mmCIF file of C-alpha atoms in Angstrom:
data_model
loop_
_atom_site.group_PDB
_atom_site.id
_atom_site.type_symbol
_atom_site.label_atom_id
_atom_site.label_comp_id
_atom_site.label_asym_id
_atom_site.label_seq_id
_atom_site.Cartn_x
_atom_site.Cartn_y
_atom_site.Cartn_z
ATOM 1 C CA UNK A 1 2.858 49.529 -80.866
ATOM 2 C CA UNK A 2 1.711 49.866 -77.196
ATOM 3 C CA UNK A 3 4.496 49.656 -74.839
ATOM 4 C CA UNK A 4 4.366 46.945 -72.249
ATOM 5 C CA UNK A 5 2.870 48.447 -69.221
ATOM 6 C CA UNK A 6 5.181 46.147 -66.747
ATOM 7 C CA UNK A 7 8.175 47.562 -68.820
ATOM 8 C CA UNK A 8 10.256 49.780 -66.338
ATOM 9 C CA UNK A 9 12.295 52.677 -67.357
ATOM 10 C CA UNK A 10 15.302 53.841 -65.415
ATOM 11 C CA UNK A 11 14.496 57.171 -65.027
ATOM 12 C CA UNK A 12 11.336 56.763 -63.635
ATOM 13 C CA UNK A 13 12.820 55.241 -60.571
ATOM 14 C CA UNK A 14 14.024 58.133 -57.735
ATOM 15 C CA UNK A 15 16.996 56.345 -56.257
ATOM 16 C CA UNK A 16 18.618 57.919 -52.814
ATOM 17 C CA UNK A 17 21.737 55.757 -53.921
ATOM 18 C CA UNK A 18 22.990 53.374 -55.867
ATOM 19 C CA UNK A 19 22.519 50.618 -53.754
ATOM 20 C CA UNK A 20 18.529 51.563 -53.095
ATOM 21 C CA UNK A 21 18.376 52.640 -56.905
ATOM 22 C CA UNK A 22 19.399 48.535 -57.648
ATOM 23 C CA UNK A 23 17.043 47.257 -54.951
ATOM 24 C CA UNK A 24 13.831 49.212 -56.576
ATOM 25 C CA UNK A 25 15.127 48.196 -60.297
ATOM 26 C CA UNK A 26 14.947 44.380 -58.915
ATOM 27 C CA UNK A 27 11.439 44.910 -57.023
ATOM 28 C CA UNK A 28 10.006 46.506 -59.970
ATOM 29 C CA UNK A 29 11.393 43.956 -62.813
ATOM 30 C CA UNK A 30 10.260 40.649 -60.916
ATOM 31 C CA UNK A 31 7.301 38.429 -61.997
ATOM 32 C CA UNK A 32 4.066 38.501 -60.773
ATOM 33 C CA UNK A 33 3.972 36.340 -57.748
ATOM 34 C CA UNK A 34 3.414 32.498 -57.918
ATOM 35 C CA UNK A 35 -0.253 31.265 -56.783
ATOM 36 C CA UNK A 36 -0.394 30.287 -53.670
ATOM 37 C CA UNK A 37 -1.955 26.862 -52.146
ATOM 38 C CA UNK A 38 -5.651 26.795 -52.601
ATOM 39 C CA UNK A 39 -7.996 27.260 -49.668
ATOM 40 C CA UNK A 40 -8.379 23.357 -47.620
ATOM 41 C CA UNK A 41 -5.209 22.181 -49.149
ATOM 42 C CA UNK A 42 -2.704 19.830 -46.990
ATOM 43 C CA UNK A 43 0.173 21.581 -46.433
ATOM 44 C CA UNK A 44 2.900 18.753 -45.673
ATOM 45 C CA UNK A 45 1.717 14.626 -45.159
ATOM 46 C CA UNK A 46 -0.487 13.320 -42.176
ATOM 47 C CA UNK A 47 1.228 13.321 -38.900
ATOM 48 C CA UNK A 48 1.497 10.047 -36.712
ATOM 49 C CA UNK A 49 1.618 11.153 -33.413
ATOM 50 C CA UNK A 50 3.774 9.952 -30.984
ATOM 51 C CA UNK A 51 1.817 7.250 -28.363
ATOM 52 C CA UNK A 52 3.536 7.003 -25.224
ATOM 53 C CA UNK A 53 2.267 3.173 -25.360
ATOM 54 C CA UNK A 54 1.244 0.513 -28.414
ATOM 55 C CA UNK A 55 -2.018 0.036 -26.814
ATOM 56 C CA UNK A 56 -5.586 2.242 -28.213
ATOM 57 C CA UNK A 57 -5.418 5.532 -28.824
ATOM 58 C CA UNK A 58 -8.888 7.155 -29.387
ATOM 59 C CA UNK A 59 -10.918 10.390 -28.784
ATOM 60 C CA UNK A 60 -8.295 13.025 -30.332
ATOM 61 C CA UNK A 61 -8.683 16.491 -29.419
ATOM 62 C CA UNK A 62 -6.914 19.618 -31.544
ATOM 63 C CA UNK A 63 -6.326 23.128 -30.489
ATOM 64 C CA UNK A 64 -4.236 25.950 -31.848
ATOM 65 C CA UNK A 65 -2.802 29.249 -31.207
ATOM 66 C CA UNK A 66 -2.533 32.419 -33.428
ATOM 67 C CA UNK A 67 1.231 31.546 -34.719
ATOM 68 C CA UNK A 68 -0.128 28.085 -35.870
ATOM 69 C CA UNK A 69 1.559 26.222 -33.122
ATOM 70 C CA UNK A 70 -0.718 23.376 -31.931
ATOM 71 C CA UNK A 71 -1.247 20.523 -29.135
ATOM 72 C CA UNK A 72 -3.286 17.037 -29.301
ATOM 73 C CA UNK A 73 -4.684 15.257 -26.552
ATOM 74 C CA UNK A 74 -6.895 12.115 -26.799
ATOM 75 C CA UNK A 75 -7.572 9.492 -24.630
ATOM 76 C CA UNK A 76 -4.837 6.572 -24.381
ATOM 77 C CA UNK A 77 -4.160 3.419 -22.896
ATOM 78 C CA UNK A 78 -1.882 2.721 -19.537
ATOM 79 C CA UNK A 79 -1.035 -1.256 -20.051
ATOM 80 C CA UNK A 80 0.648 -1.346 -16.710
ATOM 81 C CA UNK A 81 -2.389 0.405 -14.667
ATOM 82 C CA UNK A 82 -4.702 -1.179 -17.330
ATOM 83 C CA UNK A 83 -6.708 2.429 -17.141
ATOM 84 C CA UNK A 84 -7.611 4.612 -19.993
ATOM 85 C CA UNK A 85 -5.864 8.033 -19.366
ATOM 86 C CA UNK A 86 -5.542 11.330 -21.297
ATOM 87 C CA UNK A 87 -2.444 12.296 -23.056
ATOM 88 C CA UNK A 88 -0.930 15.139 -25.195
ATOM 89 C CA UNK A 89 1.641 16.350 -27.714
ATOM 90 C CA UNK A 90 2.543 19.758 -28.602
ATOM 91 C CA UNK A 91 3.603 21.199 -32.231
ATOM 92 C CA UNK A 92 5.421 23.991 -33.681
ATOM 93 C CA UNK A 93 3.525 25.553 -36.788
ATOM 94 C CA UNK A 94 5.025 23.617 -39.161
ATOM 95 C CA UNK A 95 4.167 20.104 -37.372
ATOM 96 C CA UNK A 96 7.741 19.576 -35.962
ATOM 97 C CA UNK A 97 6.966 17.602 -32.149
ATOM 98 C CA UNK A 98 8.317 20.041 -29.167
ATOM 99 C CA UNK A 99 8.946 17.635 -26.745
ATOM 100 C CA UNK A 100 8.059 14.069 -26.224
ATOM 101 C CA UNK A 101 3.985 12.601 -25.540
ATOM 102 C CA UNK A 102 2.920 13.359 -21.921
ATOM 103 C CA UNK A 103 0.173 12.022 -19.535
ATOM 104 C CA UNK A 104 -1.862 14.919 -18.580
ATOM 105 C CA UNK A 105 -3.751 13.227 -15.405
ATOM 106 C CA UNK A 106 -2.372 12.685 -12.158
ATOM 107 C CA UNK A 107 -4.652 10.138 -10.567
ATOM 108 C CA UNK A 108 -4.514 6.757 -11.865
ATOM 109 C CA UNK A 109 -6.898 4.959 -9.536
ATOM 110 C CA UNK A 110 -9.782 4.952 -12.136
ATOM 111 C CA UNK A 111 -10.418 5.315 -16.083
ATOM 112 C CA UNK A 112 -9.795 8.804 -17.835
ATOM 113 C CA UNK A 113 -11.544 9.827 -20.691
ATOM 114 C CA UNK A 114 -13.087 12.010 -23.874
ATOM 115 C CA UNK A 115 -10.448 14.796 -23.449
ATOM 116 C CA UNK A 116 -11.188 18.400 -24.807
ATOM 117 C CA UNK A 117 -8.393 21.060 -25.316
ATOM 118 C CA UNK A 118 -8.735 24.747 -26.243
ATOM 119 C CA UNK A 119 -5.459 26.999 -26.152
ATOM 120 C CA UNK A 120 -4.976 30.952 -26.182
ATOM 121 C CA UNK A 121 -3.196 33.380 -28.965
ATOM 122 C CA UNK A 122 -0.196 32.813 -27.064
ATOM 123 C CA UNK A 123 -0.206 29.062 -26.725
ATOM 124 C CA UNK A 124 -0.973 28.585 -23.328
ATOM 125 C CA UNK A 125 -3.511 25.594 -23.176
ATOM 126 C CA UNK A 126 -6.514 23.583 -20.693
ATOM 127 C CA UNK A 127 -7.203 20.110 -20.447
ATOM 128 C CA UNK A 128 -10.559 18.879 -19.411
ATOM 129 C CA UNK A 129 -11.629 15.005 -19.187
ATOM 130 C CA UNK A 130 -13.767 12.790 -17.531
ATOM 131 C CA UNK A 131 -12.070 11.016 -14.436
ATOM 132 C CA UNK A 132 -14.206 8.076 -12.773
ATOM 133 C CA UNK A 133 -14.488 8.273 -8.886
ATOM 134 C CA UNK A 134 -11.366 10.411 -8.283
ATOM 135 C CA UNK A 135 -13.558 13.110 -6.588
ATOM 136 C CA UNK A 136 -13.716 10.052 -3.844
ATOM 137 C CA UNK A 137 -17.758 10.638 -3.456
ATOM 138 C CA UNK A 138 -18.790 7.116 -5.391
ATOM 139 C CA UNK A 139 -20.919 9.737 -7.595
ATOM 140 C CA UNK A 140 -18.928 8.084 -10.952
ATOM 141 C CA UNK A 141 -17.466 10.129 -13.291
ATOM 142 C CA UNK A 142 -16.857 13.925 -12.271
ATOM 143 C CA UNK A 143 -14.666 16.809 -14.601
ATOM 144 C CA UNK A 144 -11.355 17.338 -14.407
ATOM 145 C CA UNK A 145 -8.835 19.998 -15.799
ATOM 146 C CA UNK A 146 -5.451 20.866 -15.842
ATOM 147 C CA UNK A 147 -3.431 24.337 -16.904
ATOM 148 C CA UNK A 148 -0.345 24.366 -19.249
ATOM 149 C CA UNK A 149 1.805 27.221 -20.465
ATOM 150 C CA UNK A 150 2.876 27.537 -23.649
ATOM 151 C CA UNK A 151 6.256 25.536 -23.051
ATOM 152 C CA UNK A 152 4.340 22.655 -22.001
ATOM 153 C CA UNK A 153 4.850 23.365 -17.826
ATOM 154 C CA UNK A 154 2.247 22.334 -16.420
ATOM 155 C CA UNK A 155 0.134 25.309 -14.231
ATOM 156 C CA UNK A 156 -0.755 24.082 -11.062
ATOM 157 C CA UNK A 157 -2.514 20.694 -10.307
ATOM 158 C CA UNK A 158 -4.946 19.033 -12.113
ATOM 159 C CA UNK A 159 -8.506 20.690 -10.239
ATOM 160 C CA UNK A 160 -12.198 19.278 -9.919
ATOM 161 C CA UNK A 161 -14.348 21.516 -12.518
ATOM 162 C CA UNK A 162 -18.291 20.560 -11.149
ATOM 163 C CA UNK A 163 -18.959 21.146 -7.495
ATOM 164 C CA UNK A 164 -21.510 18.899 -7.501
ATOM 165 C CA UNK A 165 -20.621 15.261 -7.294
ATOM 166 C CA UNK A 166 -24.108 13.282 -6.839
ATOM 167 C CA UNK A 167 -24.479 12.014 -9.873
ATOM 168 C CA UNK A 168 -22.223 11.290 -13.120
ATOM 169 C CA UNK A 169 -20.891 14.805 -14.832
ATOM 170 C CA UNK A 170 -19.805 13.566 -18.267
ATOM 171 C CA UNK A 171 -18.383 14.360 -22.080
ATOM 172 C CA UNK A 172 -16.727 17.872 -21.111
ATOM 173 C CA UNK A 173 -16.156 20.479 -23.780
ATOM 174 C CA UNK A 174 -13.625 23.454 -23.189
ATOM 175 C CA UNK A 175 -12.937 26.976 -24.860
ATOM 176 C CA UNK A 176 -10.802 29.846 -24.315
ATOM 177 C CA UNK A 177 -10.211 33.597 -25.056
ATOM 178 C CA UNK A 178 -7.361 34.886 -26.608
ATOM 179 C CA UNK A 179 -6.123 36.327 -23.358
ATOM 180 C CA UNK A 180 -6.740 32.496 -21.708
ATOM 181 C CA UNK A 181 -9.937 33.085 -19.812
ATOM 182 C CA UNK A 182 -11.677 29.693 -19.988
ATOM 183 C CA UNK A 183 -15.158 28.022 -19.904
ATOM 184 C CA UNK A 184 -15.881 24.171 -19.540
ATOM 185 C CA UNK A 185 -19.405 22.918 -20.282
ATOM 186 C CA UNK A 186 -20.125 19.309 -19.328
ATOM 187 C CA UNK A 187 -23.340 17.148 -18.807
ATOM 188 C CA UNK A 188 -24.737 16.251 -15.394
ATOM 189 C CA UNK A 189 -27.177 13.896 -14.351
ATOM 190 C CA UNK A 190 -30.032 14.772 -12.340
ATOM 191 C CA UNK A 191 -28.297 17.924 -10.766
ATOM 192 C CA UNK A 192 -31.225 19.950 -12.284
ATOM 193 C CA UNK A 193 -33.798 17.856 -10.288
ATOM 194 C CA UNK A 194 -34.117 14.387 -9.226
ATOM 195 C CA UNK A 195 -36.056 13.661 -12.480
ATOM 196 C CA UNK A 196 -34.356 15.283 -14.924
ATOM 197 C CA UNK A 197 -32.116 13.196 -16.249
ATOM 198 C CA UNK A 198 -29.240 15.067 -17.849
ATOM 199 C CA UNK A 199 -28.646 18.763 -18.385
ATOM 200 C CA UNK A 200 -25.937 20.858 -19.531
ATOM 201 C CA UNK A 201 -23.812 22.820 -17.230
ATOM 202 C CA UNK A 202 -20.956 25.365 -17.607
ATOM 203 C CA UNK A 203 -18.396 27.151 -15.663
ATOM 204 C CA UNK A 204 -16.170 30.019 -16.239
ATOM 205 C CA UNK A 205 -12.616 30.554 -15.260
ATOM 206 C CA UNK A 206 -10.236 33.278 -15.364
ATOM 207 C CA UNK A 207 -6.576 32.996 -16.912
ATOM 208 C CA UNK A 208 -5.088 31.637 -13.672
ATOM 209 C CA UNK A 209 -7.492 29.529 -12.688
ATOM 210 C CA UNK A 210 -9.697 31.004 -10.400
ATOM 211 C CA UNK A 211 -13.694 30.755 -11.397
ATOM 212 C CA UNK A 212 -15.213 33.264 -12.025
ATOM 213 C CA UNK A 213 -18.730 32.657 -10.602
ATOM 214 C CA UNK A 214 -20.865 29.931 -9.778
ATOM 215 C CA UNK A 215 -21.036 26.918 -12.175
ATOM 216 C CA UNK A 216 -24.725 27.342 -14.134
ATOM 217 C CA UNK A 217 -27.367 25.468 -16.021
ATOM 218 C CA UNK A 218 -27.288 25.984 -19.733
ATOM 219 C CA UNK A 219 -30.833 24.277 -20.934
ATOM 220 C CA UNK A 220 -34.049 26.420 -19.794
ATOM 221 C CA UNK A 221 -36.221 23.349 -20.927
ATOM 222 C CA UNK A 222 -35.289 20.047 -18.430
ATOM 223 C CA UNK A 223 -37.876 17.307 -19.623
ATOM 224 C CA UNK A 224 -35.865 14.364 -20.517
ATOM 225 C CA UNK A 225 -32.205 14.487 -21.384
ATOM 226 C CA UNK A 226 -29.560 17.126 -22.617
ATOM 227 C CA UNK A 227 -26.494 16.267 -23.733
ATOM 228 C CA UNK A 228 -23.332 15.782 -25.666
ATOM 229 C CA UNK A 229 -22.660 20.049 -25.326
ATOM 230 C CA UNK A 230 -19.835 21.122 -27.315
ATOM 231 C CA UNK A 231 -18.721 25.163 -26.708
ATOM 232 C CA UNK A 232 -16.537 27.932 -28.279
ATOM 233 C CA UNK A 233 -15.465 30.941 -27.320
ATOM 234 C CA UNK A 234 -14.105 34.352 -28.844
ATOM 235 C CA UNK A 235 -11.473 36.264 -29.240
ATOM 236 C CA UNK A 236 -12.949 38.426 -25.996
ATOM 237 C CA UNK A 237 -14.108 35.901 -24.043
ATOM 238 C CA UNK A 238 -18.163 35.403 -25.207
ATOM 239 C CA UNK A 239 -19.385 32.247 -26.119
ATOM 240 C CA UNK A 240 -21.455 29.585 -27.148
ATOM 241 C CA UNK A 241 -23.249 26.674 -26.271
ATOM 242 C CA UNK A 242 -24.867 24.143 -28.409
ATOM 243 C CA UNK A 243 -26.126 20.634 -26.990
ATOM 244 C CA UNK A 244 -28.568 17.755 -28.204
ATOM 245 C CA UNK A 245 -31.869 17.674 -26.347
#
C-alpha cells in the first residue's frame, strides 16, 4: 500500500535543537489551510456612519489607503446654518471609527456640496466640493479643497482650486498618487469660450499643496456641453480623465 504522501517521518526533519526540531514537526503535521473568503464577499455587517446631525445625509464619497484604513465624506446638513456642508469620518481597516464625524468646510455663508475624496498609501487624504459664492465674485459655485494627514489634522486651510471664477465650476472629482501628489478635475461653464457651455478642466498639485502648473482644458472638442468628469490616478502619479459629452 502507498504511503500517505503528507505522512512525515522524524528523521527526515534536520532539527538544530530540540525546540526548532518540535516547531518543524508541528509545521509539517498541520492541515491544509482553511479556504479563505471568496472574492466580493462582506467581510463584517454594513456600517452606519456617524452624522454629526439627524438631518440628510447624501452624496457619499470613499477612499482608502494601502493598509485598508479608510475615510467617508458626503454632503450633510447644518440645521442651525440651514446650509448643506461636507463632512467626513475616518476608519481603521477593520471599520472601527478613529475619531468622531467632522465638518470639512470652513465657510458657512453659502451651500456645500458633491464632495470627492482620494487618499495616499499612507493615509493622508484631499477634500474637494463645490462651495456657492465663497470665492466672493457672484460667479456661483467655484471648487474648493482641503488637505488632511493621516491622523485626521487638517493641512493648511481649505484653498480655491479654479482660478477662474466667471462662471459656475461644478461636480469636482479628485485623485491622488501613492506619494500624495493630487489632481482635481471639475466642470466649468463657458471658461472655454463664451459659447461653449461647459467643459472639463483639471489641475495638478503636488503633496503639499502647491500646483504644479496652470489649471488646463481636458475636452479638445467644445460644441455643446461636457460634463460630470470623474478621474483616477496611479500609483506614480498618471492619470485619467473620463467625462460625458
Amino acid at each position: 500500500m502507498k504511503p500517505d504522501s503528507r505522512a512525515i517521518r522524524r528523521q527526515d526533519i534536520l532539527c538544530s535543537s530540540s525546540v526548532a526540531c518540535a516547531v518543524a514537526l508541528a509545521l509539517a503535521t498541520l492541515p491544509r489551510a482553511q479556504a479563505v473568503l471568496a472574492p466580493g464577499s462582506p467581510v463584517g455587517s454594513p456600517i452606519t456612519v456617524a452624522a454629526l446631525s439627524a438631518y440628510n445625509q447624501s452624496v457619499p464619497k470613499v477612499a482608502a489607503d494601502a493598509q485598508g484604513d479608510f475615510v467617508v465624506v458626503w454632503q450633510g446638513y447644518s440645521p442651525i446654518n440651514k446650509r448643506r456642508e461636507i463632512d467626513a469620518e475616518r476608519y481603521a481597516a477593520d471599520g472601527i471609527p478613529e475619531g468622531s464625524a467632522f465638518q470639512v468646510n470652513s465657510d458657512t455663508s453659502g451651500f456645500q456640496g458633491d464632495p470627492s475624496v482620494a487618499m495616499d498609501a499612507t493615509g493622508d487624504f484631499v477634500v474637494a466640493w463645490q462651495s456657492y459664492n465663497q470665492a466672493g465674485t457672484g460667479s456661483g459655485w467655484d471648487i474648493y479643497a482641503q488637505r488632511y494627514a493621516s491622523n485626521g489634522a487638517p493641512l493648511g486651510s481649505n484653498f480655491l482650486v479654479n482660478t477662474y471664477t466667471g462662471g459656475s465650476q461644478t461636480f469636482p472629482s479628485v485623485a491622488m498618487d501613492a506619494a500624495g501628489d493630487f489632481v482635481v478635475a471639475w466642470q466649468s461653464y463657458r471658461q472655454a469660450s463664451p459659447t461653449s457651455g461647459y467643459d472639463i478642466y483639471a489641475e495638478r498639485y503636488a503633496s503639499d499643496g502647491a500646483p504644479l502648473g496652470s489649471s488646463f482644458l481636458v475636452n479638445s472638442y467644445t460644441t455643446g456641453s461636457q460634463g460630470a468628469s470623474s478621474v483616477a490616478m496611479d500609483a506614480a502619479g498618471d492619470f485619467v480623465v473620463a467625462w460625458e459629452s
